[in-house]
Coordinates of C-alpha atoms and ligand atoms in Angstrom, one line a residue:
M167 CA -24.3 -0.6 15.9
T168 CA -25.2 1.5 13.0
P169 CA -24.7 -1.2 10.0
H170 CA -21.6 -0.8 6.9
A171 CA -22.7 0.9 3.9
R172 CA -22.7 -1.7 0.8
I173 CA -21.8 0.1 -1.9
G174 CA -20.6 -1.5 -5.5
A175 CA -17.1 -0.5 -6.9
T176 CA -18.2 1.4 -10.2
P177 CA -20.3 4.3 -8.0
L178 CA -17.1 4.2 -5.1
A179 CA -15.1 4.7 -7.9
D180 CA -16.9 7.6 -9.5
F181 CA -17.5 9.0 -6.5
A182 CA -14.1 9.4 -5.3
A183 CA -13.1 10.8 -8.4
A184 CA -15.4 13.3 -8.6
L185 CA -13.5 14.2 -5.4
F186 CA -9.9 14.2 -6.5
A187 CA -11.4 15.9 -10.2
A188 CA -12.6 18.7 -7.4
A189 CA -9.5 18.9 -5.5
G190 CA -7.7 20.1 -9.2
S191 CA -7.0 16.6 -10.8
H192 CA -7.7 16.3 -14.4
A193 CA -10.0 13.2 -15.3
T194 CA -7.5 10.8 -15.9
E195 CA -5.4 11.3 -12.9
A196 CA -8.8 11.2 -10.5
R197 CA -9.9 8.2 -12.3
I198 CA -6.4 6.6 -12.0
V199 CA -6.2 7.3 -8.4
A200 CA -10.0 6.4 -7.4
D201 CA -9.6 3.2 -9.3
H202 CA -6.4 2.4 -7.4
L203 CA -8.1 3.1 -3.9
V204 CA -11.6 1.4 -4.8
E205 CA -9.0 -2.0 -6.1
A206 CA -7.3 -2.0 -2.9
N207 CA -10.7 -2.3 -1.3
L208 CA -11.5 -4.8 -3.5
V209 CA -8.9 -7.1 -2.8
G210 CA -9.8 -6.7 0.8
H211 CA -7.4 -4.2 1.9
D212 CA -9.5 -1.5 3.0
S213 CA -6.5 0.3 5.3
H214 CA -5.4 1.5 2.0
G215 CA -9.1 1.9 0.0
V216 CA -11.4 5.2 0.0
I217 CA -10.3 5.5 3.6
R218 CA -7.8 7.6 2.7
V219 CA -9.2 9.8 0.6
P220 CA -10.3 12.8 2.9
K221 CA -6.3 12.3 4.3
Y222 CA -5.3 12.9 0.5
L223 CA -7.8 15.8 -0.3
D224 CA -6.4 17.1 3.1
W225 CA -3.2 16.8 1.8
V226 CA -3.4 18.4 -1.6
A227 CA -5.3 21.5 0.1
D228 CA -1.9 22.0 2.5
G229 CA 0.2 21.7 -0.7
G230 CA 1.6 18.5 0.7
L231 CA 0.1 16.4 -2.4
V232 CA 0.6 18.3 -5.7
P233 CA -2.0 16.9 -8.4
N234 CA -1.7 16.6 -11.7
R235 CA 2.3 15.3 -11.4
S236 CA 4.1 13.2 -13.7
A237 CA 7.3 10.5 -13.1
R238 CA 10.4 12.8 -14.3
L239 CA 13.2 11.0 -15.6
V240 CA 16.4 11.8 -13.6
V241 CA 18.1 9.2 -13.8
D242 CA 18.5 7.5 -17.9
A243 CA 20.5 5.0 -18.1
G244 CA 19.9 1.6 -19.8
A245 CA 18.9 -1.2 -17.3
L246 CA 18.6 1.8 -14.2
A247 CA 16.6 4.6 -14.2
A248 CA 15.2 6.8 -11.4
V249 CA 12.5 8.9 -11.6
D250 CA 11.3 12.1 -9.4
G251 CA 7.6 12.0 -8.6
D252 CA 7.6 15.7 -7.5
F253 CA 5.1 15.4 -4.4
G254 CA 2.4 13.8 -7.0
Y255 CA 0.0 11.6 -6.2
G256 CA 1.7 7.9 -5.9
Q257 CA -1.1 6.1 -8.0
V258 CA 0.2 8.4 -10.9
I259 CA 3.3 8.0 -10.2
G260 CA 4.1 4.8 -9.7
R261 CA 1.9 3.5 -13.1
Q262 CA 4.4 5.6 -15.1
A263 CA 7.2 3.9 -13.2
M264 CA 6.0 0.8 -13.2
A265 CA 5.7 1.1 -17.6
I266 CA 9.4 2.7 -17.3
A267 CA 10.2 -0.8 -15.4
A268 CA 8.6 -2.9 -18.3
E269 CA 10.0 -1.3 -21.2
R270 CA 13.5 -1.5 -20.1
A271 CA 13.3 -4.9 -18.5
R272 CA 12.3 -6.1 -21.9
V273 CA 15.1 -4.2 -23.7
H274 CA 17.8 -5.5 -20.7
G275 CA 16.4 -8.7 -19.4
M276 CA 16.0 -6.6 -16.3
A277 CA 15.5 -3.2 -14.9
A278 CA 16.0 -1.3 -11.4
V279 CA 13.6 1.7 -11.0
G280 CA 13.9 4.1 -8.0
I281 CA 10.9 6.5 -7.4
R282 CA 12.2 9.0 -5.6
N283 CA 9.5 12.0 -3.4
S284 CA 6.3 10.4 -4.6
G285 CA 2.8 10.4 -3.0
H286 CA 2.0 7.9 -1.2
L287 CA 2.0 4.9 -3.4
G288 CA -1.1 3.1 -2.2
R289 CA -1.3 -0.6 -1.9
I290 CA 2.0 -1.7 -2.8
G291 CA 0.7 -4.8 -4.5
A292 CA -0.7 -3.0 -7.2
W293 CA 3.2 -2.7 -8.7
P294 CA 4.2 -6.8 -8.9
E295 CA 0.6 -6.9 -10.4
Q296 CA 0.9 -4.6 -13.0
L297 CA 4.5 -5.9 -13.9
A298 CA 3.1 -9.6 -13.8
E299 CA 0.5 -9.1 -15.9
A300 CA 3.4 -7.7 -18.4
G301 CA 5.4 -11.3 -17.7
L302 CA 7.5 -9.7 -15.4
V303 CA 9.2 -11.0 -11.9
S304 CA 9.8 -8.3 -9.7
V305 CA 10.7 -7.4 -6.5
H306 CA 10.1 -3.8 -4.5
F307 CA 11.3 -2.4 -1.2
V308 CA 9.3 1.0 -0.2
N309 CA 10.2 3.4 2.2
T310 CA 8.6 6.5 3.8
S311 CA 10.2 10.3 4.7
G312 CA 10.1 11.5 8.2
F313 CA 6.5 11.6 7.8
G314 CA 5.9 7.8 8.2
I315 CA 7.9 6.9 11.6
L316 CA 5.9 4.5 13.2
V317 CA 7.7 1.5 14.0
A318 CA 10.4 0.8 17.0
P319 CA 13.5 -1.5 15.8
F320 CA 14.1 -5.0 17.5
G321 CA 14.6 -3.9 21.1
G322 CA 13.7 -0.8 21.2
S323 CA 10.5 1.0 22.0
D324 CA 9.5 4.2 20.0
R325 CA 9.2 4.8 16.6
R326 CA 11.9 5.3 14.4
L327 CA 11.8 3.3 10.9
S328 CA 8.5 3.4 8.7
A329 CA 5.9 0.4 7.7
N330 CA 8.4 -0.2 5.1
P331 CA 6.8 -2.4 2.7
V332 CA 8.1 -5.5 1.1
A333 CA 6.6 -6.9 -2.3
A334 CA 7.4 -9.3 -5.2
G335 CA 5.2 -10.6 -7.6
A336 CA 5.7 -13.0 -10.8
P337 CA 3.1 -14.5 -13.1
G338 CA 1.3 -17.5 -11.8
P339 CA -0.9 -20.5 -13.1
D340 CA -3.5 -18.7 -12.7
G341 CA -2.9 -15.3 -12.2
P342 CA -0.2 -13.1 -10.8
I343 CA 1.5 -14.7 -7.8
V344 CA 1.8 -11.4 -5.4
L345 CA 3.3 -11.3 -1.9
D346 CA 2.7 -8.0 -0.3
I347 CA 3.4 -6.9 3.2
A348 CA 4.8 -4.1 5.5
T349 CA 7.3 -5.1 7.5
S350 CA 5.6 -3.9 10.7
M351 CA 3.6 -6.1 12.5
T352 CA 0.4 -4.4 11.2
A353 CA -0.2 -1.4 8.7
E354 CA -1.3 2.1 10.4
G355 CA -4.0 2.0 7.7
K356 CA -5.3 -1.1 10.2
I357 CA -5.2 0.3 13.3
Q358 CA -7.0 3.5 12.0
V359 CA -9.3 1.1 10.9
A360 CA -10.1 -1.1 14.2
R361 CA -10.1 3.0 15.6
N362 CA -13.2 3.7 13.3
K363 CA -14.7 -0.2 14.2
G364 CA -14.4 0.4 18.0
E365 CA -11.9 -2.8 17.3
R366 CA -9.6 -3.7 20.0
L367 CA -6.2 -4.8 18.3
P368 CA -4.7 -8.7 18.6
P369 CA -1.9 -8.6 21.0
G370 CA 2.1 -8.3 20.3
Q371 CA 1.4 -5.3 17.5
V372 CA 1.9 -2.5 19.3
L373 CA 3.4 -0.6 21.9
D374 CA 2.2 2.8 24.0
G375 CA 4.0 6.2 24.5
K376 CA 5.8 4.4 27.4
G377 CA 6.9 1.2 25.5
N378 CA 4.2 -0.9 26.8
P379 CA 2.1 -3.3 24.8
T380 CA -1.0 -2.7 24.3
N381 CA -4.0 -3.7 22.0
E382 CA -5.7 -0.2 22.7
P383 CA -6.1 1.4 19.2
A384 CA -6.3 5.0 20.7
E385 CA -2.9 4.9 22.4
F386 CA -1.1 4.6 19.1
Y387 CA -2.3 8.3 19.0
R388 CA -2.0 10.0 22.1
D389 CA 1.1 11.7 23.1
P390 CA 3.4 10.8 23.5
P391 CA 2.6 8.7 20.5
G392 CA 2.9 4.1 20.3
A393 CA 4.9 2.5 18.2
I394 CA 4.1 -0.3 15.8
L395 CA 6.7 -3.9 16.0
P396 CA 8.1 -4.8 13.2
F397 CA 6.9 -8.7 12.3
G398 CA 9.7 -11.6 13.2
G399 CA 11.2 -9.5 15.6
H400 CA 14.9 -8.8 14.3
K401 CA 14.4 -10.6 10.5
G402 CA 11.5 -8.1 10.3
S403 CA 13.7 -5.3 11.9
G404 CA 16.7 -5.9 9.6
L405 CA 14.3 -6.2 6.6
S406 CA 12.8 -3.0 7.6
L407 CA 16.0 -1.4 7.4
F408 CA 17.4 -2.4 3.7
C409 CA 13.3 -0.8 2.5
E410 CA 15.4 2.2 4.0
I411 CA 18.6 1.8 2.5
L412 CA 16.7 0.6 -1.3
A413 CA 14.1 2.2 -1.4
G414 CA 15.3 5.8 0.6
S415 CA 19.1 5.9 0.6
L416 CA 20.0 4.3 -2.8
T417 CA 17.1 6.3 -5.1
G418 CA 18.0 9.5 -3.2
G419 CA 14.3 9.8 -1.8
G420 CA 16.7 9.9 1.4
S421 CA 15.9 7.4 4.6
S422 CA 13.2 7.9 7.1
H423 CA 14.6 10.6 9.7
P424 CA 12.3 14.1 11.5
R425 CA 15.0 16.0 9.7
N426 CA 13.9 15.5 6.4
P427 CA 13.4 18.6 4.5
T428 CA 10.2 16.3 3.4
A429 CA 9.6 15.0 6.7
W430 CA 5.6 17.4 7.3
R431 CA 4.7 15.8 4.2
L432 CA 3.8 11.8 3.3
V433 CA 6.8 11.0 1.0
N434 CA 6.9 7.1 -0.6
N435 CA 10.5 5.9 -1.8
M436 CA 10.6 2.6 -4.1
L437 CA 12.6 0.3 -6.0
T438 CA 11.5 -1.7 -8.3
I439 CA 14.2 -4.4 -9.4
A440 CA 12.5 -6.1 -12.3
F441 CA 13.2 -9.1 -14.4
D442 CA 12.0 -10.6 -17.7
P443 CA 12.0 -14.7 -16.7
A444 CA 12.5 -15.6 -20.6
R445 CA 15.9 -14.0 -20.2
L446 CA 18.1 -15.1 -17.3
G447 CA 18.3 -18.8 -18.3
A448 CA 15.3 -20.1 -17.6
D449 CA 15.2 -21.6 -21.4
G450 CA 11.4 -21.3 -21.1
G451 CA 10.7 -23.6 -18.4
F452 CA 9.8 -20.2 -15.8
A453 CA 6.3 -21.1 -16.0
A454 CA 5.9 -24.6 -16.2
D455 CA 8.3 -24.4 -13.1
V456 CA 6.6 -21.7 -11.1
A457 CA 3.2 -24.1 -11.8
R458 CA 4.9 -27.0 -10.5
L459 CA 6.1 -25.1 -6.9
A460 CA 2.7 -24.0 -6.9
E461 CA 1.2 -27.2 -6.8
W462 CA 3.7 -28.8 -4.6
V463 CA 3.0 -26.0 -2.2
R464 CA -0.4 -25.9 -2.3
A465 CA -0.8 -29.6 -2.3
S466 CA 0.5 -29.3 1.7
R467 CA -2.1 -31.2 4.2
P468 CA -4.1 -27.8 5.9
A469 CA -3.1 -27.5 9.4
Q470 CA -6.8 -27.1 10.4
A471 CA -9.8 -29.5 9.1
G472 CA -11.8 -27.5 6.1
G473 CA -8.6 -25.1 6.0
D474 CA -6.5 -24.4 2.5
V475 CA -3.1 -23.6 1.8
L476 CA -3.2 -20.7 -0.4
L477 CA -0.3 -18.7 -3.0
P478 CA 0.2 -15.1 -2.3
G479 CA -2.1 -13.4 -3.6
E480 CA -4.8 -15.6 -3.7
I481 CA -6.5 -14.4 -0.8
E482 CA -7.0 -11.0 -2.4
R483 CA -8.3 -12.5 -5.6
R484 CA -10.8 -14.6 -3.8
M485 CA -11.8 -11.7 -1.9
K486 CA -12.6 -9.6 -4.8
A487 CA -14.4 -11.9 -6.7
E488 CA -16.6 -11.7 -3.6
R489 CA -16.8 -8.2 -3.1
S490 CA -17.4 -6.9 -6.9
A491 CA -20.3 -9.8 -6.5
A492 CA -22.0 -7.7 -3.4
G493 CA -20.6 -4.6 -3.1
I494 CA -17.8 -3.2 -0.7
P495 CA -18.4 -2.7 2.8
L496 CA -17.5 1.0 4.3
D497 CA -17.5 1.3 8.3
P498 CA -19.8 3.9 9.7
E499 CA -16.9 6.8 10.5
T500 CA -15.1 5.7 6.7
C501 CA -19.1 6.9 5.8
R502 CA -19.0 9.6 7.8
Q503 CA -15.6 11.3 6.4
L504 CA -16.5 11.1 3.3
A505 CA -19.9 12.7 3.8
A506 CA -17.6 15.2 5.1
A507 CA -15.1 15.5 2.8
A508 CA -17.9 15.9 0.0
A509 CA -20.1 18.0 1.5
R510 CA -16.7 20.7 1.5
A511 CA -15.8 19.8 -2.3
G512 CA -19.5 20.2 -3.1
V513 CA -19.6 16.8 -4.3
A514 CA -23.0 14.7 -4.1
V515 CA -22.4 11.2 -1.7
P516 CA -23.8 8.1 -3.5
A517 CA -27.4 7.4 -1.1
A518 CA -25.4 4.0 0.1
I519 CA -22.8 6.2 2.2
A520 CA -25.1 9.1 3.0
E521 CA -27.8 7.1 4.9
V522 CA -25.2 5.5 6.7
A523 CA -23.1 8.5 7.4
H524 CA -26.2 10.3 8.7
D525 CA -27.4 7.6 11.2
Ligands
NAD112 P1 -1.1 -8.6 5.4 O1 -0.6 -9.2 6.4 O2 -2.5 -8.4 4.7 O3 -0.2 -9.2 4.3 C1 -0.5 -9.3 2.5 C2 0.2 -10.9 2.1 O4 0.3 -11.5 2.4 C3 -0.6 -10.4 0.5 O5 0.9 -10.8 0.4 C4 -1.1 -11.6 0.7 O6 -1.7 -12.4 -0.5 C5 -1.0 -13.0 1.9 N1 -1.7 -13.5 2.5 C6 -2.8 -13.2 3.4 N2 -3.3 -14.1 4.2 C7 -3.0 -15.1 3.3 C8 -2.9 -16.1 3.6 N3 -3.8 -16.9 4.8 N4 -2.0 -17.3 3.0 C9 -1.2 -17.0 1.8 N5 -0.3 -15.6 1.8 C10 -1.5 -14.9 2.5 O7 -0.9 -7.0 4.8 P2 0.0 -6.0 5.6 O8 1.1 -6.4 5.3 O9 -1.2 -5.2 6.4 O10 0.0 -5.0 4.7 C11 -1.3 -3.8 4.2 C12 -1.2 -3.2 2.8 O11 -0.4 -2.2 3.2 C13 -0.5 -3.5 1.8 O12 -1.2 -3.7 0.9 C14 1.2 -3.1 1.4 O13 1.1 -2.5 0.3 C15 0.1 -1.9 3.1 N6 1.5 -0.6 2.9 C16 1.5 0.3 2.3 C17 2.6 1.1 2.8 C18 2.5 2.1 1.8 O14 3.5 3.2 2.4 N7 2.1 3.0 0.8 C19 2.7 1.0 4.1 C20 2.6 -0.3 4.8 C21 1.8 -1.1 4.0

């Protein structure tokens, strides 16, 4: 088997930024998008890392994704705000919307900010992280346009819902506590990663086109296509439905439906609710209470000898430390796709990627 490439975060981000710049993004946008994707690789979410670069470039080429857009304020009512992303890069729109949420939560104690019509918002954990680093507590509900319909509802057998991630964040004793989960058993990107690596999926995640359980990633992409199951049976399915209502129906972005006018392009909508913990009556006790909770939960006797009880966000911090030191592993298929995209754009390919791509 061809070995994986190992590449440092900085050269990988420079390469990705050069590709986005070649596709028309101004330098700041190219850098923001590239850094977001590489950060996803660093924290271990390869499904939302540079594997996405060729897809984003295809979407720019077909007009589904529009470079150099900014979050446009469409509702401006104090603690309530909504922005339209005008189909720009979600990494830019999300960041600007979180800055609005932070500013308003400071003024009003809380803020609810809707994002509609954004390009792919990437690793949703980036958004609670941004707010937690600003000292705020937040929850986030995300849906997709009709483009991303992938998930069977509980009791169903075909695609009706999106992967619909939910995220939450809070400042914690050792850095942000960040929960970042799709409401599907797995993210679609992880099926792509498994297919690229030639691996099988764990049981109980995916149905084939006939509604039968399968662990073969290729079955998911056949015609008729397969479906991902929601996590937690009716509970995940219900949470996913509320992602559609909160992120889609409520923000004006629309719930997932194949007849949406935006269904031909990948659109993410998100509802963010952010709180300033100093303002909700915790009387300065918020940080101490969260620290006590963290200590209490972590002190649970590990279920397996040598195991660890982790807080949400911790596994990502550990992976980031490891990959910052050792480099980011990239599988051969991802290297080939990146090299092909670079050849089309006339951008030089880092040697670490070129070697694996040409093997
Ligand atoms: P996942 O199953 O890897 O779960 C990640 C979450 O679980 C994190 O909060 C992590 O800290 C926590 N976690 C993991 N292992 C843990 C442990 N041992 N103990 C305690 N907590 C632990 O994530 P996922 O559902 O596969 O989602 C992957 C990524 O895909 C996320 O970043 C998500 O935002 C992204 N996504 C994005 C979209 C989109 O439309 N933009 C759609 C779906 C998923």
